[in-house]
PDB file of C-alpha atoms in Angstrom:
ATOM      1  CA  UNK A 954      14.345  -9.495   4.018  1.00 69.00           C
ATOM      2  CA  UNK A 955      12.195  -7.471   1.322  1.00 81.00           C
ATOM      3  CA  UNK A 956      10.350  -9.595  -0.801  1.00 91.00           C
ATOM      4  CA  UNK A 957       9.538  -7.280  -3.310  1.00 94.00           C
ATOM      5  CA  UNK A 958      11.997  -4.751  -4.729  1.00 95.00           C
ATOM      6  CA  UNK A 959      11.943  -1.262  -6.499  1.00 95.00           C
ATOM      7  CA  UNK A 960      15.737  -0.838  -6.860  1.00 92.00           C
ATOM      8  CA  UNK A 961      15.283   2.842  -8.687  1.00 94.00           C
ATOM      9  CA  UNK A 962      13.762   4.783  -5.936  1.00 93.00           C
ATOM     10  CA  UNK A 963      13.518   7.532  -8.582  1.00 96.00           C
ATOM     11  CA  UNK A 964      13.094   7.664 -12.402  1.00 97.00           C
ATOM     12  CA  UNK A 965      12.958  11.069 -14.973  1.00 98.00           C
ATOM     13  CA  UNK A 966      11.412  10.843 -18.298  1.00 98.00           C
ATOM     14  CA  UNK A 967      10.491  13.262 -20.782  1.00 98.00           C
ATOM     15  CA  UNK A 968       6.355  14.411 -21.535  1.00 97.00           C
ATOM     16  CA  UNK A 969       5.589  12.188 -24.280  1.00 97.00           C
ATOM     17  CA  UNK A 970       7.892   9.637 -23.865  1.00 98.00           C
ATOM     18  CA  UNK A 971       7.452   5.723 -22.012  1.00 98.00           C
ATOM     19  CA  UNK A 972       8.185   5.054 -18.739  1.00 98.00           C
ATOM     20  CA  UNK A 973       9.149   1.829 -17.256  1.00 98.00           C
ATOM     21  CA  UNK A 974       8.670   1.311 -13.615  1.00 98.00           C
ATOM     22  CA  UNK A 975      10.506  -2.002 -12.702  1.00 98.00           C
ATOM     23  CA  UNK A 976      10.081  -4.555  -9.516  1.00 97.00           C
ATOM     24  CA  UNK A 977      11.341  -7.703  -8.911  1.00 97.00           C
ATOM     25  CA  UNK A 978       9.896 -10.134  -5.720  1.00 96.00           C
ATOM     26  CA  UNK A 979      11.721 -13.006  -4.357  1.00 95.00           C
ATOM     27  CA  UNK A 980       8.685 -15.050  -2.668  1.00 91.00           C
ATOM     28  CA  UNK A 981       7.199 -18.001  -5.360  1.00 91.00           C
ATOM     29  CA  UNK A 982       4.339 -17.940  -3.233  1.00 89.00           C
ATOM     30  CA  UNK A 983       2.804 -14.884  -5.030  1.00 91.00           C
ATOM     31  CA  UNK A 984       0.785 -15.061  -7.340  1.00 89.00           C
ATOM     32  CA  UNK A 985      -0.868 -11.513  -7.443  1.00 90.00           C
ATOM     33  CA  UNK A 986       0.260  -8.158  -8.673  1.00 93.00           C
ATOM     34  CA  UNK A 987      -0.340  -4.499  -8.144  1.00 93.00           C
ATOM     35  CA  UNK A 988       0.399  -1.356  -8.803  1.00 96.00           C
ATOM     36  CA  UNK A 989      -0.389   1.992  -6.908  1.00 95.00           C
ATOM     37  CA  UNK A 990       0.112   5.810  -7.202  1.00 96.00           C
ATOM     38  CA  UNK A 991       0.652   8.350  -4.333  1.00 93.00           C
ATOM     39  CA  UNK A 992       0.104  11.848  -4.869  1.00 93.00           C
ATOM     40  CA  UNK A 993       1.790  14.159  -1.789  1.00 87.00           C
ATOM     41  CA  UNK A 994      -0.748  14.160   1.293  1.00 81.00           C
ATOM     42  CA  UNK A 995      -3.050  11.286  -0.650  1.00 87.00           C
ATOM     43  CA  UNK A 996      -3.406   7.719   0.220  1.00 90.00           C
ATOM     44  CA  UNK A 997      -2.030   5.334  -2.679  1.00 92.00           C
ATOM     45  CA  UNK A 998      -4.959   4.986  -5.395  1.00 93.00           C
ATOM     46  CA  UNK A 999      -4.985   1.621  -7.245  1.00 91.00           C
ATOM     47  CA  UNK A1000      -3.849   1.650 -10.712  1.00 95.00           C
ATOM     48  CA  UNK A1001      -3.497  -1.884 -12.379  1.00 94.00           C
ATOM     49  CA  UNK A1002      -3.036  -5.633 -11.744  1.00 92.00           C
ATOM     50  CA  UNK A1003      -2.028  -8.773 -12.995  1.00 94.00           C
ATOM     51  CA  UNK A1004      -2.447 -12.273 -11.948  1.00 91.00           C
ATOM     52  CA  UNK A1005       0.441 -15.299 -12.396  1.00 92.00           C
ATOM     53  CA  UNK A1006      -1.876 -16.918 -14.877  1.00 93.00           C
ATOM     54  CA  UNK A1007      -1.089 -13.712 -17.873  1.00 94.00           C
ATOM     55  CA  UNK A1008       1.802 -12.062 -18.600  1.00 95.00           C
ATOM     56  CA  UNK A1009       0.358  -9.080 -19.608  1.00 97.00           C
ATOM     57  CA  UNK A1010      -2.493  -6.573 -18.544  1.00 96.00           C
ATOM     58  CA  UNK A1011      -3.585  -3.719 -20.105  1.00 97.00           C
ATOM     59  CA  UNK A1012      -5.530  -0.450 -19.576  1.00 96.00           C
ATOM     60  CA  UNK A1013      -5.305   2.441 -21.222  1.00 97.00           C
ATOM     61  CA  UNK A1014      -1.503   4.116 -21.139  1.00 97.00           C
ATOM     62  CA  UNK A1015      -0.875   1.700 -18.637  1.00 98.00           C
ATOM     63  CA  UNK A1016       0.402  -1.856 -19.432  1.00 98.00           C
ATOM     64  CA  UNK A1017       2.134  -4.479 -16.652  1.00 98.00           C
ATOM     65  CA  UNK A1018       4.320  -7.347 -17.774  1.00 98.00           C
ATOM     66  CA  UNK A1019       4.640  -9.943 -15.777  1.00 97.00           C
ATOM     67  CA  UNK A1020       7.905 -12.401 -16.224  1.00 97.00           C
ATOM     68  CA  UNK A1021       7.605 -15.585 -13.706  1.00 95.00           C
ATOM     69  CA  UNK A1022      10.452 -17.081 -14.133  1.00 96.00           C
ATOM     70  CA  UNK A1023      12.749 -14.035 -13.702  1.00 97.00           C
ATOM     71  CA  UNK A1024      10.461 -13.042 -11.038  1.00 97.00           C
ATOM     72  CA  UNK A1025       9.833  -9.473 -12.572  1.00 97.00           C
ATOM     73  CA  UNK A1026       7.532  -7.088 -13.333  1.00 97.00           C
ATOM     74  CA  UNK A1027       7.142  -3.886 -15.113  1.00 98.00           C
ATOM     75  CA  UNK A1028       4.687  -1.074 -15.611  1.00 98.00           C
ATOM     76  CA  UNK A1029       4.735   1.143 -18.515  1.00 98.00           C
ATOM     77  CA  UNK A1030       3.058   3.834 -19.351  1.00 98.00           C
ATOM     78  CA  UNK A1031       2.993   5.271 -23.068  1.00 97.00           C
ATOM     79  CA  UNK A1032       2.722   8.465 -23.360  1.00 97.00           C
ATOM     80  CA  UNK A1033       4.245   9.860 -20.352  1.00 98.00           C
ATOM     81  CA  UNK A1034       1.895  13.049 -19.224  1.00 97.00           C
ATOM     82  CA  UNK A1035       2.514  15.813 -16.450  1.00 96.00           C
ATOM     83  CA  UNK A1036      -0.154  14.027 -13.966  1.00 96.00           C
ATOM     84  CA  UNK A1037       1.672  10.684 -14.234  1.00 97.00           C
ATOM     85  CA  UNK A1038       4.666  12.280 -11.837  1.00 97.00           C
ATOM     86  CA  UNK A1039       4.234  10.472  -8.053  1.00 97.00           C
ATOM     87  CA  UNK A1040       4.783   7.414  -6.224  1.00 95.00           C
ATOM     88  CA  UNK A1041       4.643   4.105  -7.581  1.00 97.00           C
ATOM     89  CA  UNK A1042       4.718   1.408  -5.487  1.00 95.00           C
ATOM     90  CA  UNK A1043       4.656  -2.237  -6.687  1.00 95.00           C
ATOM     91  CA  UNK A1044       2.476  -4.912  -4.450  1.00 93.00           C
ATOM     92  CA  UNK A1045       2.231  -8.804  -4.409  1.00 92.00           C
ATOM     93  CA  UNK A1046      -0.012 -10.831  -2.579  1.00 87.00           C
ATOM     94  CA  UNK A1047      -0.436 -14.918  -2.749  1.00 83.00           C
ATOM     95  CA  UNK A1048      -3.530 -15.184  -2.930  1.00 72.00           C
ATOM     96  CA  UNK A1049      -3.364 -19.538  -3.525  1.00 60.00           C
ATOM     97  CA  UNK A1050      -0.790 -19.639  -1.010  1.00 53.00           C
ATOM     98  CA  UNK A1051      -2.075 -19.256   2.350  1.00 51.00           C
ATOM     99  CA  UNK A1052       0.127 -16.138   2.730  1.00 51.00           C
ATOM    100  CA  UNK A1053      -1.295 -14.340   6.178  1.00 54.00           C
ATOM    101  CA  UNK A1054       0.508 -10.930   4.819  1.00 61.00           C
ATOM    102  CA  UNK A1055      -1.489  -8.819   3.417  1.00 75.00           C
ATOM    103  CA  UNK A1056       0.194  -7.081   0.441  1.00 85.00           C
ATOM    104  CA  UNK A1057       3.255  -6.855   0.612  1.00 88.00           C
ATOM    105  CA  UNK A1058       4.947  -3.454  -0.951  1.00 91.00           C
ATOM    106  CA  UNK A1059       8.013  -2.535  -2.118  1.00 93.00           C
ATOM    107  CA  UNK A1060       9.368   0.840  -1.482  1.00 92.00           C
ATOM    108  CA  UNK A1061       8.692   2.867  -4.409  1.00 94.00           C
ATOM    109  CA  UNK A1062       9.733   4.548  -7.550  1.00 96.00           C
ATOM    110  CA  UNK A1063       9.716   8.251  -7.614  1.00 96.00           C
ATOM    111  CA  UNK A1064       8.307   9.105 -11.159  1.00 97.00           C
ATOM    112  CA  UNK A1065       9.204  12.863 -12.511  1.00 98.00           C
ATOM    113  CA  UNK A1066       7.807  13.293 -15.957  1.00 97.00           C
ATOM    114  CA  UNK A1067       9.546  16.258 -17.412  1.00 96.00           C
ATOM    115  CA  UNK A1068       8.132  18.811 -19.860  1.00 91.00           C
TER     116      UNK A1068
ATOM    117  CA  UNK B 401     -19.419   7.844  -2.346  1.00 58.00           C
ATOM    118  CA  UNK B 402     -17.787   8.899   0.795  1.00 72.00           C
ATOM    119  CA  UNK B 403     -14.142   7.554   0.528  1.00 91.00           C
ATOM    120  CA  UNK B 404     -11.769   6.188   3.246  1.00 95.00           C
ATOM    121  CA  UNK B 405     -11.591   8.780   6.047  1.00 96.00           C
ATOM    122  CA  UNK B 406      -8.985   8.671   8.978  1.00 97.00           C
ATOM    123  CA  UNK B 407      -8.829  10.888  11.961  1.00 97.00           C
ATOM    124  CA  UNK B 408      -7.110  12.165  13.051  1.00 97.00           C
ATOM    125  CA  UNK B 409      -4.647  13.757  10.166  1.00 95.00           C
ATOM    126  CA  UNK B 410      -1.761  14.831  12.299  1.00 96.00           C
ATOM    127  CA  UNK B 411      -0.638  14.829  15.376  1.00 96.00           C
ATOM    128  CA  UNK B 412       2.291  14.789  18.119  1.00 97.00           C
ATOM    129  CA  UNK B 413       3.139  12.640  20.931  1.00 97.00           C
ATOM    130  CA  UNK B 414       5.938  11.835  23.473  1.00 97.00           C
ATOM    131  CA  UNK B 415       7.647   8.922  23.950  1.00 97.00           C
ATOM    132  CA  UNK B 416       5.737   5.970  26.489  1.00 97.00           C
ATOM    133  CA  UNK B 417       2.510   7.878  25.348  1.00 98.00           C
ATOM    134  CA  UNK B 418      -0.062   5.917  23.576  1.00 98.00           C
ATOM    135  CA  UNK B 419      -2.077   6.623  20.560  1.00 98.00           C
ATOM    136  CA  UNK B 420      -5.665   5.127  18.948  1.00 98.00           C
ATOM    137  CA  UNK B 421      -5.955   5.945  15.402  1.00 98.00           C
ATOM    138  CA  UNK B 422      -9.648   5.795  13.669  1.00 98.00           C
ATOM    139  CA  UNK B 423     -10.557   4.791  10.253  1.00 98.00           C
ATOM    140  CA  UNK B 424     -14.177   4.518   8.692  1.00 97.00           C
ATOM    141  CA  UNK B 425     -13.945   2.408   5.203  1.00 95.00           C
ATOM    142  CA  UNK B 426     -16.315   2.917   2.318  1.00 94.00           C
ATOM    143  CA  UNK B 427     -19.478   1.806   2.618  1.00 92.00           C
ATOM    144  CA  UNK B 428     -20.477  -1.782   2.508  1.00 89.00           C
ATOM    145  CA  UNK B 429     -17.050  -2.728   2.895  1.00 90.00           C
ATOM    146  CA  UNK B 430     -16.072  -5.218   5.278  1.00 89.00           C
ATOM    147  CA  UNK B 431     -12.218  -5.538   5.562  1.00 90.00           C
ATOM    148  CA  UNK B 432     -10.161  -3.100   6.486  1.00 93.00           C
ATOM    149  CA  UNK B 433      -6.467  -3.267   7.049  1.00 93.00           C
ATOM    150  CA  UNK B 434      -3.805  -0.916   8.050  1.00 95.00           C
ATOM    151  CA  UNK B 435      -0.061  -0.113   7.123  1.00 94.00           C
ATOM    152  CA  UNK B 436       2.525   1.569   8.151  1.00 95.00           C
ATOM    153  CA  UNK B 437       4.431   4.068   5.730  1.00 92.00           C
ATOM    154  CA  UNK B 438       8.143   5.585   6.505  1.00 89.00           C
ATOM    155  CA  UNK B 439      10.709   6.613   4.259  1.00 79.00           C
ATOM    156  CA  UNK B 440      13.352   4.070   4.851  1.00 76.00           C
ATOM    157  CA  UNK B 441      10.646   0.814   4.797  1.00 79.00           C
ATOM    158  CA  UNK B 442       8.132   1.763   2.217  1.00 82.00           C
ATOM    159  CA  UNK B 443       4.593   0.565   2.830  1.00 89.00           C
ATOM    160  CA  UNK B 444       4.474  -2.307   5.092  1.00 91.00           C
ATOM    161  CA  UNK B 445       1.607  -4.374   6.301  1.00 90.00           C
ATOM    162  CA  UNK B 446       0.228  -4.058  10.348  1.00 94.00           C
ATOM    163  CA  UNK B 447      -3.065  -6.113  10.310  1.00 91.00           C
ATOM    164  CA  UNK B 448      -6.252  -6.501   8.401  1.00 91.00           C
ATOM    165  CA  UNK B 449     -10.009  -7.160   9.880  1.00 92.00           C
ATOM    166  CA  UNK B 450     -12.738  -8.625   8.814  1.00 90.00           C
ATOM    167  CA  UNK B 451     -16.243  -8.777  10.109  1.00 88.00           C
ATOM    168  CA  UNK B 452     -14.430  -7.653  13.111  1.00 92.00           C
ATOM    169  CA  UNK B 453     -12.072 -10.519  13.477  1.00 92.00           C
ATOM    170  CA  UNK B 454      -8.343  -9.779  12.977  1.00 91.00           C
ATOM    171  CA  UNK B 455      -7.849 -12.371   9.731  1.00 86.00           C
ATOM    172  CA  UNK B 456      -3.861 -11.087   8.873  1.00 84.00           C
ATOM    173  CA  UNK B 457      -1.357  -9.951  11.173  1.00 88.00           C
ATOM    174  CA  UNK B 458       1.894  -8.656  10.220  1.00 89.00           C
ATOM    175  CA  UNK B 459       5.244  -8.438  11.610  1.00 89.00           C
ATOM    176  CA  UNK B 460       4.961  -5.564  14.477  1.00 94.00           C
ATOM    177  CA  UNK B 461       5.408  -6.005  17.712  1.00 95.00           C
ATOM    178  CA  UNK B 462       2.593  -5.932  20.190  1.00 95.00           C
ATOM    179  CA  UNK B 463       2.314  -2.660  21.226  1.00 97.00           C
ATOM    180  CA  UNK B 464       0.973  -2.307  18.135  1.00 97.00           C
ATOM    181  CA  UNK B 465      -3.343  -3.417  18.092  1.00 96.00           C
ATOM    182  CA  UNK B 466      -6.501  -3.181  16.422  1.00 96.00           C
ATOM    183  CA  UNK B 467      -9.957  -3.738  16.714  1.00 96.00           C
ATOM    184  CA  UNK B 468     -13.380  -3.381  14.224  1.00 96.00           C
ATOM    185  CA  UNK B 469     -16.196  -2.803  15.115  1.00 96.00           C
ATOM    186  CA  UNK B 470     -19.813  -3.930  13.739  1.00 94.00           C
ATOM    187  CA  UNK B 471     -20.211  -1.072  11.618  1.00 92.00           C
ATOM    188  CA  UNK B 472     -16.914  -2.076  10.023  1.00 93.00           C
ATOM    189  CA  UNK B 473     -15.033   1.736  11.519  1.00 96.00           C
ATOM    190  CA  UNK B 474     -11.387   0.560  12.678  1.00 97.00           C
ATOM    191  CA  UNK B 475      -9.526   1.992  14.995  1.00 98.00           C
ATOM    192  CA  UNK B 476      -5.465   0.988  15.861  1.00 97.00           C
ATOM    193  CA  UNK B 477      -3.936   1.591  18.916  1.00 98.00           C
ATOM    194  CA  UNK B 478       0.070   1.852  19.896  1.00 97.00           C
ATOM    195  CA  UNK B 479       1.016   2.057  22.775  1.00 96.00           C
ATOM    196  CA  UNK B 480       4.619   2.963  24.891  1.00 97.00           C
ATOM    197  CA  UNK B 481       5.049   5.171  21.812  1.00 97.00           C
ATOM    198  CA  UNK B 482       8.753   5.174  20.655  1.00 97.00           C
ATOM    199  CA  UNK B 483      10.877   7.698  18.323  1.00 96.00           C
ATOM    200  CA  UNK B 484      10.588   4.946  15.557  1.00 94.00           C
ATOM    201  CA  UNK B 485       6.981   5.000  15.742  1.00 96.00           C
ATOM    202  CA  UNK B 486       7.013   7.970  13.771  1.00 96.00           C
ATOM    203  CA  UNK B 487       5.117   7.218  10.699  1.00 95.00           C
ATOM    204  CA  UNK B 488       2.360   7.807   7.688  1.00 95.00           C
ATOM    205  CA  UNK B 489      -0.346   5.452   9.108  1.00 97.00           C
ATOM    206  CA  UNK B 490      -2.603   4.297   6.023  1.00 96.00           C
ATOM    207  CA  UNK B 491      -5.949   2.631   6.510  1.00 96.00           C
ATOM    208  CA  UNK B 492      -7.182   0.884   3.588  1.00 93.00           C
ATOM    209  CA  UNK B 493     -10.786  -0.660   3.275  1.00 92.00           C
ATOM    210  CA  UNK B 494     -11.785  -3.411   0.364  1.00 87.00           C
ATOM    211  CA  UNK B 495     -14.949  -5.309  -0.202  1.00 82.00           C
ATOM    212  CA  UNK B 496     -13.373  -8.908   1.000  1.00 73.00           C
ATOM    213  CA  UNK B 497     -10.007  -9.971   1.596  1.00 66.00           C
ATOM    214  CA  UNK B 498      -7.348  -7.126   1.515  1.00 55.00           C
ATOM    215  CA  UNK B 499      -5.086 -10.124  -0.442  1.00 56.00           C
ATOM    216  CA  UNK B 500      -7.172  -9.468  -3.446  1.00 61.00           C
ATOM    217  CA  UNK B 501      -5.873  -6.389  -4.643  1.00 62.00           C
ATOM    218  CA  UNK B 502      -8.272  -3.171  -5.143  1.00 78.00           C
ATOM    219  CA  UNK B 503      -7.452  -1.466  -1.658  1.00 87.00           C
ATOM    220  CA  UNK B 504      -9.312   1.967  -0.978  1.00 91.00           C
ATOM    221  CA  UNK B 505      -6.967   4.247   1.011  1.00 93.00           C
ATOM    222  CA  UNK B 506      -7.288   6.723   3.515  1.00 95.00           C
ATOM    223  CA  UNK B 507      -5.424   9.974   3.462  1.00 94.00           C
ATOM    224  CA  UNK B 508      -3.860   8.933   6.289  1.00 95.00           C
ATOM    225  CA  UNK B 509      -2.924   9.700   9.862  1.00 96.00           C
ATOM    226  CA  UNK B 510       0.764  11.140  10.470  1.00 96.00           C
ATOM    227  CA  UNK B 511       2.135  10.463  13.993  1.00 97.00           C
ATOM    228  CA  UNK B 512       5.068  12.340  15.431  1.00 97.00           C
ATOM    229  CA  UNK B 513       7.087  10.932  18.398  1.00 97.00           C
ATOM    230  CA  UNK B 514       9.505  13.301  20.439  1.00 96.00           C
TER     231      UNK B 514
END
């Protein structure tokens, strides 16, 4: 049973334009986001949160949206560059909840950012 | 700052061997948990320590073990290796709880079972 799902395990966009990385999680219980990047042969390097309390967070080219009652999330980054093209993997932890799981991940979006 | 560094990188074993994987997390931080990446299940969650006490434990069988030491280092162990065992093993150290988000990852170790 995967509680949190990347249904597009890949996603092209143009240099220059937005990208939107989408995940949805089925457990209430969370109440924590994340989102990582993995380069080829590189751990996953942390990239932005959000917690239940906002529904936005933003840094830089890189804002996530956070709907709780549809249980979504979404990371976009405006403008799209060369170096933005790897792994993004959504996360979700609860951290109020007692949850004894770590984070859990989904499986990731492939991002190709084309020039 | 030295980053997350796991040993070793690569390597190959049969099936029923075991293997002990080592991880040293940043400096000054205290948990340190570990996943397990393959291309059919994503990233998923093994066990996390803390102040050398397992606090988290995922859902793995248990051939699957860890242990921290006082210096906070890691290793993992697996043992009666299987085919399926075959895997991107990520370390990842944070300053507390490995719930709270910023997770500092290894390179990783990548085991082969034939």
């Amino acid at each position: 049973d995967q509680q949190v799902k990347q249904n597009s395990p890949s996603l092209s966009v143009q240099e220059g334009r937005i990208s939107i990385l989408n995940c949805d999680y089925t457990n209430s219980m969370f109440d924590y986001f994340l989102w990582y990047k993995k380069y080829p042969a590189e751990g996953p390097t942390f990239l932005i949160s959000i917690s239940s309390i906002k529904d936005k967070n933003e840094d830089g080219r890189f804002t996530v949206f956070l709907n709780k009652s549809a249980k979504h999330l979404s990371l976009h980054i405006v403008p799209s560059q060369p170096g933005d093209s790897a792994v993004y993997f959504c996360a979700a932890s609860a951290l109020g909840g007692g949850g004894a799981d770590g984070l859990t991940f989904g499986k990731g979006t492939h991002l190709i950012i084309q020039p | 700052k030295a980053g997350v560094t796991q040993t070793p990188r690569y390597l190959i074993k049969t099936r029923g061997q075991q293997v002990t994987l080592s991880c040293s997390p940043i400096s000054g931080h205290r948990s340190v948990s570990w996943y397990q990446q393959t291309p059919g299940q994503g990233l998923q969650f093994l066990f996390e320590y803390f102040s050398e006490t397992q606090r988290n434990k995922g859902n793995f069988p248990g051939r699957f073990s860890g242990r921290q030491f006082s210096n906070s280092r890691s290793e993992m162990n697996v043992s009666t290796l299987e085919l399926g065992d075959s895997a991107l093993y990520l370390c990842a150290s944070s300053l507390d709880t490995a719930r709270t988000g910023e997770l500092f990852f290894g390179e990783g170790s990548r085991l082969t079972v034939l």
